[in-house]
Amino acid sequence: NGNLIFGHITCLICYGNGMLGIIGNDLKFVIAFCGIGNIHTVHLDFEEVTELFTIDGADAKDLDDAISLEKTEAGGWILGVHIADVTHYVGYRSPLDEEAFERGTSVYFPDRVLPMLPRALSNGICSLNPNEDRLTLSCVMEIDKKGRVVVFDICESVIRTKARMTYDDVNAVLDGDAEVTAKYADLKDLFFRLDELRAVLNRKREK
């Protein structure tokens, strides 16, 4: 389903290529260990990428990650995973950083959310809302037909998402719902390409 395709696609890539520790660790060390990636210290612009979107539950307010995908001439994919760059606004060991560390995570209740960060950040400038420029950290991966990461780049970036998708709507498109498909006609082919990549990554993981 849509949750599996998008919510776990990055985990499948990291698991299948020995990169499970990449988030929260020394990226330069991980890249040197893997020997297949680069890290950039300048911002790259993804504002004009037309097939770039977020996907979350229908009630989500803090849209903190987005995804993009292109097919290569060799039959593989260029996958981009873009995470809101909170560190641009929250200084290391600042009072805000210390408070967020104490909270650990946002807590979700049926009727409310206790956010880890102030709502002005989590639901505002750090939320990857459609058609708004946002600062992000991006991992752009070239993946071959067998689901192997050939090379990846990690960079600071600027993105502008084109749509705020929900799992239900993506599933509806994949299931052939005519009304929802018409609503997201510009992204329909992208959803099926992502589903294709999801299947390749699952097969690789199961071997």
mmCIF file of N, CA and C in Angstrom, residues 15-107:
data_model
loop_
_atom_site.group_PDB
_atom_site.id
_atom_site.type_symbol
_atom_site.label_atom_id
_atom_site.label_comp_id
_atom_site.label_asym_id
_atom_site.label_seq_id
_atom_site.Cartn_x
_atom_site.Cartn_y
_atom_site.Cartn_z
ATOM 1 N N TYR A 15 18.748 -0.683 4.429
ATOM 2 C CA TYR A 15 18.930 -2.042 4.911
ATOM 3 C C TYR A 15 19.647 -2.894 3.873
ATOM 4 N N GLY A 16 19.210 -2.757 2.613
ATOM 5 C CA GLY A 16 19.749 -3.617 1.568
ATOM 6 C C GLY A 16 21.160 -3.276 1.157
ATOM 7 N N ASN A 17 21.647 -2.089 1.517
ATOM 8 C CA ASN A 17 22.967 -1.674 1.089
ATOM 9 C C ASN A 17 23.907 -1.411 2.254
ATOM 10 N N GLY A 18 23.595 -1.937 3.431
ATOM 11 C CA GLY A 18 24.491 -1.832 4.562
ATOM 12 C C GLY A 18 24.643 -0.435 5.098
ATOM 13 N N MET A 19 23.589 0.413 4.985
ATOM 14 C CA MET A 19 23.688 1.806 5.370
ATOM 15 C C MET A 19 22.755 2.143 6.522
ATOM 16 N N LEU A 20 22.409 1.169 7.349
ATOM 17 C CA LEU A 20 21.382 1.387 8.368
ATOM 18 C C LEU A 20 21.731 2.488 9.350
ATOM 19 N N GLY A 21 23.000 2.751 9.601
ATOM 20 C CA GLY A 21 23.362 3.748 10.595
ATOM 21 C C GLY A 21 23.488 5.154 10.063
ATOM 22 N N ILE A 22 23.022 5.399 8.848
ATOM 23 C CA ILE A 22 23.351 6.664 8.208
ATOM 24 C C ILE A 22 22.712 7.864 8.895
ATOM 25 N N ILE A 23 21.504 7.725 9.433
ATOM 26 C CA ILE A 23 20.847 8.857 10.063
ATOM 27 C C ILE A 23 21.321 8.961 11.508
ATOM 28 N N GLY A 24 21.823 10.135 11.866
ATOM 29 C CA GLY A 24 22.242 10.369 13.234
ATOM 30 C C GLY A 24 23.694 10.038 13.496
ATOM 31 N N ASN A 25 24.396 9.503 12.519
ATOM 32 C CA ASN A 25 25.812 9.194 12.683
ATOM 33 C C ASN A 25 26.652 10.172 11.874
ATOM 34 N N ASP A 26 27.954 9.996 11.905
ATOM 35 C CA ASP A 26 28.852 10.853 11.154
ATOM 36 C C ASP A 26 28.743 10.488 9.678
ATOM 37 N N LEU A 27 28.097 11.362 8.885
ATOM 38 C CA LEU A 27 27.831 11.036 7.496
ATOM 39 C C LEU A 27 29.113 10.851 6.703
ATOM 40 N N LYS A 28 30.121 11.641 7.004
ATOM 41 C CA LYS A 28 31.364 11.498 6.258
ATOM 42 C C LYS A 28 31.985 10.131 6.491
ATOM 43 N N PHE A 29 31.883 9.629 7.721
ATOM 44 C CA PHE A 29 32.410 8.306 8.015
ATOM 45 C C PHE A 29 31.627 7.240 7.251
ATOM 46 N N VAL A 30 30.305 7.370 7.260
ATOM 47 C CA VAL A 30 29.469 6.382 6.576
ATOM 48 C C VAL A 30 29.773 6.371 5.088
ATOM 49 N N ILE A 31 29.890 7.573 4.500
ATOM 50 C CA ILE A 31 30.172 7.660 3.076
ATOM 51 C C ILE A 31 31.535 7.054 2.763
ATOM 52 N N ALA A 32 32.532 7.347 3.590
ATOM 53 C CA ALA A 32 33.862 6.776 3.370
ATOM 54 C C ALA A 32 33.825 5.255 3.504
ATOM 55 N N PHE A 33 33.041 4.766 4.467
ATOM 56 C CA PHE A 33 32.930 3.324 4.685
ATOM 57 C C PHE A 33 32.296 2.644 3.480
ATOM 58 N N CYS A 34 31.203 3.248 2.967
ATOM 59 C CA CYS A 34 30.505 2.657 1.830
ATOM 60 C C CYS A 34 31.286 2.831 0.531
ATOM 61 N N GLY A 35 32.015 3.938 0.435
ATOM 62 C CA GLY A 35 32.823 4.162 -0.750
ATOM 63 C C GLY A 35 32.045 4.475 -2.007
ATOM 64 N N ILE A 36 30.787 4.896 -1.884
ATOM 65 C CA ILE A 36 29.985 5.112 -3.082
ATOM 66 C C ILE A 36 29.287 6.461 -3.068
ATOM 67 N N GLY A 37 29.617 7.333 -2.137
ATOM 68 C CA GLY A 37 28.846 8.563 -2.036
ATOM 69 C C GLY A 37 29.683 9.795 -1.837
ATOM 70 N N ASN A 38 28.998 10.933 -1.889
ATOM 71 C CA ASN A 38 29.644 12.229 -1.693
ATOM 72 C C ASN A 38 28.779 13.074 -0.776
ATOM 73 N N ILE A 39 29.400 14.047 -0.128
ATOM 74 C CA ILE A 39 28.650 14.994 0.689
ATOM 75 C C ILE A 39 28.989 16.396 0.198
ATOM 76 N N HIS A 40 27.959 17.207 0.001
ATOM 77 C CA HIS A 40 28.134 18.557 -0.511
ATOM 78 C C HIS A 40 27.947 19.561 0.616
ATOM 79 N N THR A 41 28.674 20.657 0.557
ATOM 80 C CA THR A 41 28.551 21.698 1.575
ATOM 81 C C THR A 41 27.867 22.941 1.018
ATOM 82 N N VAL A 42 27.356 22.863 -0.199
ATOM 83 C CA VAL A 42 26.606 23.970 -0.783
ATOM 84 C C VAL A 42 25.174 23.517 -1.025
ATOM 85 N N HIS A 43 24.254 24.477 -1.036
ATOM 86 C CA HIS A 43 22.858 24.143 -1.288
ATOM 87 C C HIS A 43 22.648 23.812 -2.772
ATOM 88 N N LEU A 44 21.927 22.736 -3.024
ATOM 89 C CA LEU A 44 21.481 22.415 -4.373
ATOM 90 C C LEU A 44 19.988 22.714 -4.462
ATOM 91 N N ASP A 45 19.557 23.197 -5.605
ATOM 92 C CA ASP A 45 18.170 23.590 -5.778
ATOM 93 C C ASP A 45 17.370 22.494 -6.462
ATOM 94 N N PHE A 46 16.268 22.095 -5.818
ATOM 95 C CA PHE A 46 15.331 21.152 -6.406
ATOM 96 C C PHE A 46 13.973 21.821 -6.623
ATOM 97 N N GLU A 47 13.965 23.147 -6.668
ATOM 98 C CA GLU A 47 12.706 23.876 -6.735
ATOM 99 C C GLU A 47 11.951 23.620 -8.033
ATOM 100 N N GLU A 48 12.687 23.311 -9.104
ATOM 101 C CA GLU A 48 12.032 23.130 -10.395
ATOM 102 C C GLU A 48 11.735 21.661 -10.699
ATOM 103 N N VAL A 49 12.048 20.756 -9.787
ATOM 104 C CA VAL A 49 11.696 19.353 -9.983
ATOM 105 C C VAL A 49 10.176 19.223 -9.901
ATOM 106 N N THR A 50 9.577 18.749 -10.956
ATOM 107 C CA THR A 50 8.111 18.770 -11.043
ATOM 108 C C THR A 50 7.450 17.594 -10.331
ATOM 109 N N GLU A 51 8.175 16.515 -10.111
ATOM 110 C CA GLU A 51 7.575 15.331 -9.487
ATOM 111 C C GLU A 51 8.189 15.124 -8.102
ATOM 112 N N LEU A 52 7.812 15.979 -7.177
ATOM 113 C CA LEU A 52 8.358 15.981 -5.823
ATOM 114 C C LEU A 52 7.205 16.270 -4.868
ATOM 115 N N PHE A 53 6.978 15.370 -3.921
ATOM 116 C CA PHE A 53 5.790 15.504 -3.086
ATOM 117 C C PHE A 53 6.014 14.905 -1.704
ATOM 118 N N THR A 54 5.153 15.263 -0.773
ATOM 119 C CA THR A 54 5.131 14.640 0.552
ATOM 120 C C THR A 54 4.007 13.619 0.591
ATOM 121 N N ILE A 55 4.106 12.670 1.501
ATOM 122 C CA ILE A 55 3.010 11.723 1.720
ATOM 123 C C ILE A 55 2.935 11.414 3.213
ATOM 124 N N ASP A 56 1.757 11.624 3.782
ATOM 125 C CA ASP A 56 1.538 11.448 5.217
ATOM 126 C C ASP A 56 0.089 11.035 5.438
ATOM 127 N N GLY A 57 -0.255 10.816 6.707
ATOM 128 C CA GLY A 57 -1.639 10.601 7.050
ATOM 129 C C GLY A 57 -2.468 11.858 6.782
ATOM 130 N N ALA A 58 -3.749 11.674 6.637
ATOM 131 C CA ALA A 58 -4.615 12.798 6.274
ATOM 132 C C ALA A 58 -4.599 13.914 7.313
ATOM 133 N N ASP A 59 -4.360 13.582 8.579
ATOM 134 C CA ASP A 59 -4.413 14.581 9.657
ATOM 135 C C ASP A 59 -3.064 15.191 9.984
ATOM 136 N N ALA A 60 -1.997 14.780 9.297
ATOM 137 C CA ALA A 60 -0.655 15.263 9.629
ATOM 138 C C ALA A 60 -0.526 16.751 9.348
ATOM 139 N N LYS A 61 0.167 17.451 10.259
ATOM 140 C CA LYS A 61 0.420 18.879 10.099
ATOM 141 C C LYS A 61 1.899 19.169 9.823
ATOM 142 N N ASP A 62 2.785 18.334 10.399
ATOM 143 C CA ASP A 62 4.226 18.545 10.223
ATOM 144 C C ASP A 62 4.716 17.635 9.097
ATOM 145 N N LEU A 63 4.840 18.194 7.925
ATOM 146 C CA LEU A 63 5.256 17.446 6.736
ATOM 147 C C LEU A 63 6.770 17.563 6.613
ATOM 148 N N ASP A 64 7.481 16.597 7.178
ATOM 149 C CA ASP A 64 8.932 16.771 7.329
ATOM 150 C C ASP A 64 9.772 15.987 6.338
ATOM 151 N N ASP A 65 9.164 15.239 5.423
ATOM 152 C CA ASP A 65 9.965 14.551 4.419
ATOM 153 C C ASP A 65 9.213 14.498 3.094
ATOM 154 N N ALA A 66 9.988 14.458 2.023
ATOM 155 C CA ALA A 66 9.425 14.430 0.678
ATOM 156 C C ALA A 66 10.250 13.480 -0.184
ATOM 157 N N ILE A 67 9.704 13.135 -1.341
ATOM 158 C CA ILE A 67 10.337 12.146 -2.189
ATOM 159 C C ILE A 67 10.222 12.566 -3.649
ATOM 160 N N SER A 68 11.254 12.225 -4.433
ATOM 161 C CA SER A 68 11.230 12.448 -5.874
ATOM 162 C C SER A 68 11.851 11.229 -6.556
ATOM 163 N N LEU A 69 11.496 11.001 -7.812
ATOM 164 C CA LEU A 69 12.012 9.823 -8.517
ATOM 165 C C LEU A 69 12.047 10.086 -10.014
ATOM 166 N N GLU A 70 13.154 9.706 -10.632
ATOM 167 C CA GLU A 70 13.297 9.767 -12.079
ATOM 168 C C GLU A 70 13.796 8.418 -12.581
ATOM 169 N N LYS A 71 13.393 8.046 -13.769
ATOM 170 C CA LYS A 71 13.867 6.818 -14.399
ATOM 171 C C LYS A 71 15.124 7.143 -15.202
ATOM 172 N N THR A 72 16.126 6.273 -15.149
ATOM 173 C CA THR A 72 17.349 6.483 -15.911
ATOM 174 C C THR A 72 17.272 5.757 -17.253
ATOM 175 N N GLU A 73 18.128 6.155 -18.186
ATOM 176 C CA GLU A 73 18.146 5.511 -19.498
ATOM 177 C C GLU A 73 18.552 4.047 -19.398
ATOM 178 N N ALA A 74 19.295 3.701 -18.337
ATOM 179 C CA ALA A 74 19.742 2.317 -18.159
ATOM 180 C C ALA A 74 18.682 1.435 -17.510
ATOM 181 N N GLY A 75 17.528 2.017 -17.196
ATOM 182 C CA GLY A 75 16.460 1.230 -16.591
ATOM 183 C C GLY A 75 16.436 1.266 -15.085
ATOM 184 N N GLY A 76 17.313 2.056 -14.476
ATOM 185 C CA GLY A 76 17.299 2.206 -13.025
ATOM 186 C C GLY A 76 16.540 3.457 -12.624
ATOM 187 N N TRP A 77 16.893 4.000 -11.444
ATOM 188 C CA TRP A 77 16.156 5.143 -10.908
ATOM 189 C C TRP A 77 17.110 6.134 -10.245
ATOM 190 N N ILE A 78 16.707 7.392 -10.213
ATOM 191 C CA ILE A 78 17.332 8.410 -9.380
ATOM 192 C C ILE A 78 16.301 8.776 -8.319
ATOM 193 N N LEU A 79 16.539 8.323 -7.100
ATOM 194 C CA LEU A 79 15.609 8.554 -6.000
ATOM 195 C C LEU A 79 16.125 9.662 -5.104
ATOM 196 N N GLY A 80 15.281 10.633 -4.818
ATOM 197 C CA GLY A 80 15.622 11.694 -3.890
ATOM 198 C C GLY A 80 14.760 11.626 -2.644
ATOM 199 N N VAL A 81 15.396 11.606 -1.485
ATOM 200 C CA VAL A 81 14.697 11.659 -0.205
ATOM 201 C C VAL A 81 15.112 12.962 0.470
ATOM 202 N N HIS A 82 14.147 13.812 0.759
ATOM 203 C CA HIS A 82 14.416 15.170 1.219
ATOM 204 C C HIS A 82 13.798 15.373 2.602
ATOM 205 N N ILE A 83 14.635 15.708 3.585
ATOM 206 C CA ILE A 83 14.207 15.850 4.978
ATOM 207 C C ILE A 83 14.329 17.309 5.391
ATOM 208 N N ALA A 84 13.307 17.832 6.052
ATOM 209 C CA ALA A 84 13.334 19.223 6.499
ATOM 210 C C ALA A 84 14.584 19.496 7.331
ATOM 211 N N ASP A 85 15.282 20.590 7.027
ATOM 212 C CA ASP A 85 16.543 20.917 7.693
ATOM 213 C C ASP A 85 16.264 21.759 8.945
ATOM 214 N N VAL A 86 15.903 21.082 10.019
ATOM 215 C CA VAL A 86 15.611 21.770 11.274
ATOM 216 C C VAL A 86 16.874 22.406 11.844
ATOM 217 N N THR A 87 18.028 21.825 11.574
ATOM 218 C CA THR A 87 19.277 22.337 12.153
ATOM 219 C C THR A 87 19.602 23.751 11.681
ATOM 220 N N HIS A 88 19.006 24.166 10.580
ATOM 221 C CA HIS A 88 19.234 25.538 10.120
ATOM 222 C C HIS A 88 18.625 26.548 11.090
ATOM 223 N N TYR A 89 17.578 26.123 11.805
ATOM 224 C CA TYR A 89 16.843 27.026 12.697
ATOM 225 C C TYR A 89 17.090 26.748 14.171
ATOM 226 N N VAL A 90 17.570 25.561 14.495
ATOM 227 C CA VAL A 90 17.793 25.162 15.886
ATOM 228 C C VAL A 90 19.280 24.944 16.084
ATOM 229 N N GLY A 91 19.932 25.854 16.780
ATOM 230 C CA GLY A 91 21.365 25.753 16.995
ATOM 231 C C GLY A 91 21.735 24.597 17.906
ATOM 232 N N TYR A 92 22.900 24.018 17.649
ATOM 233 C CA TYR A 92 23.380 22.902 18.458
ATOM 234 C C TYR A 92 23.567 23.344 19.908
ATOM 235 N N ARG A 93 22.949 22.600 20.825
ATOM 236 C CA ARG A 93 22.998 22.830 22.267
ATOM 237 C C ARG A 93 22.412 24.185 22.679
ATOM 238 N N SER A 94 21.595 24.744 21.826
ATOM 239 C CA SER A 94 20.844 25.941 22.206
ATOM 240 C C SER A 94 19.730 25.524 23.164
ATOM 241 N N PRO A 95 19.110 26.471 23.889
ATOM 242 C CA PRO A 95 17.991 26.103 24.777
ATOM 243 C C PRO A 95 16.892 25.329 24.044
ATOM 244 N N LEU A 96 16.623 25.712 22.804
ATOM 245 C CA LEU A 96 15.600 25.001 22.026
ATOM 246 C C LEU A 96 16.044 23.578 21.711
ATOM 247 N N ASP A 97 17.306 23.416 21.389
ATOM 248 C CA ASP A 97 17.855 22.091 21.121
ATOM 249 C C ASP A 97 17.805 21.219 22.370
ATOM 250 N N GLU A 98 18.154 21.792 23.507
ATOM 251 C CA GLU A 98 18.138 21.039 24.763
ATOM 252 C C GLU A 98 16.713 20.608 25.127
ATOM 253 N N GLU A 99 15.746 21.501 24.926
ATOM 254 C CA GLU A 99 14.358 21.151 25.237
ATOM 255 C C GLU A 99 13.848 20.063 24.300
ATOM 256 N N ALA A 100 14.193 20.167 23.017
ATOM 257 C CA ALA A 100 13.779 19.129 22.060
ATOM 258 C C ALA A 100 14.420 17.791 22.404
ATOM 259 N N PHE A 101 15.676 17.833 22.876
ATOM 260 C CA PHE A 101 16.359 16.598 23.277
ATOM 261 C C PHE A 101 15.652 15.947 24.457
ATOM 262 N N GLU A 102 15.218 16.751 25.408
ATOM 263 C CA GLU A 102 14.506 16.223 26.571
ATOM 264 C C GLU A 102 13.185 15.584 26.158
ATOM 265 N N ARG A 103 12.477 16.215 25.231
ATOM 266 C CA ARG A 103 11.191 15.663 24.784
ATOM 267 C C ARG A 103 11.372 14.403 23.939
ATOM 268 N N GLY A 104 12.419 14.393 23.130
ATOM 269 C CA GLY A 104 12.745 13.195 22.367
ATOM 270 C C GLY A 104 11.957 13.038 21.077
ATOM 271 N N THR A 105 10.661 13.284 21.127
ATOM 272 C CA THR A 105 9.809 13.122 19.957
ATOM 273 C C THR A 105 8.503 13.858 20.198
ATOM 274 N N SER A 106 7.754 14.081 19.149
ATOM 275 C CA SER A 106 6.390 14.583 19.308
ATOM 276 C C SER A 106 5.508 13.447 19.796
ATOM 277 N N VAL A 107 4.510 13.772 20.607
ATOM 278 C CA VAL A 107 3.592 12.769 21.149
ATOM 279 C C VAL A 107 2.203 13.020 20.566
#
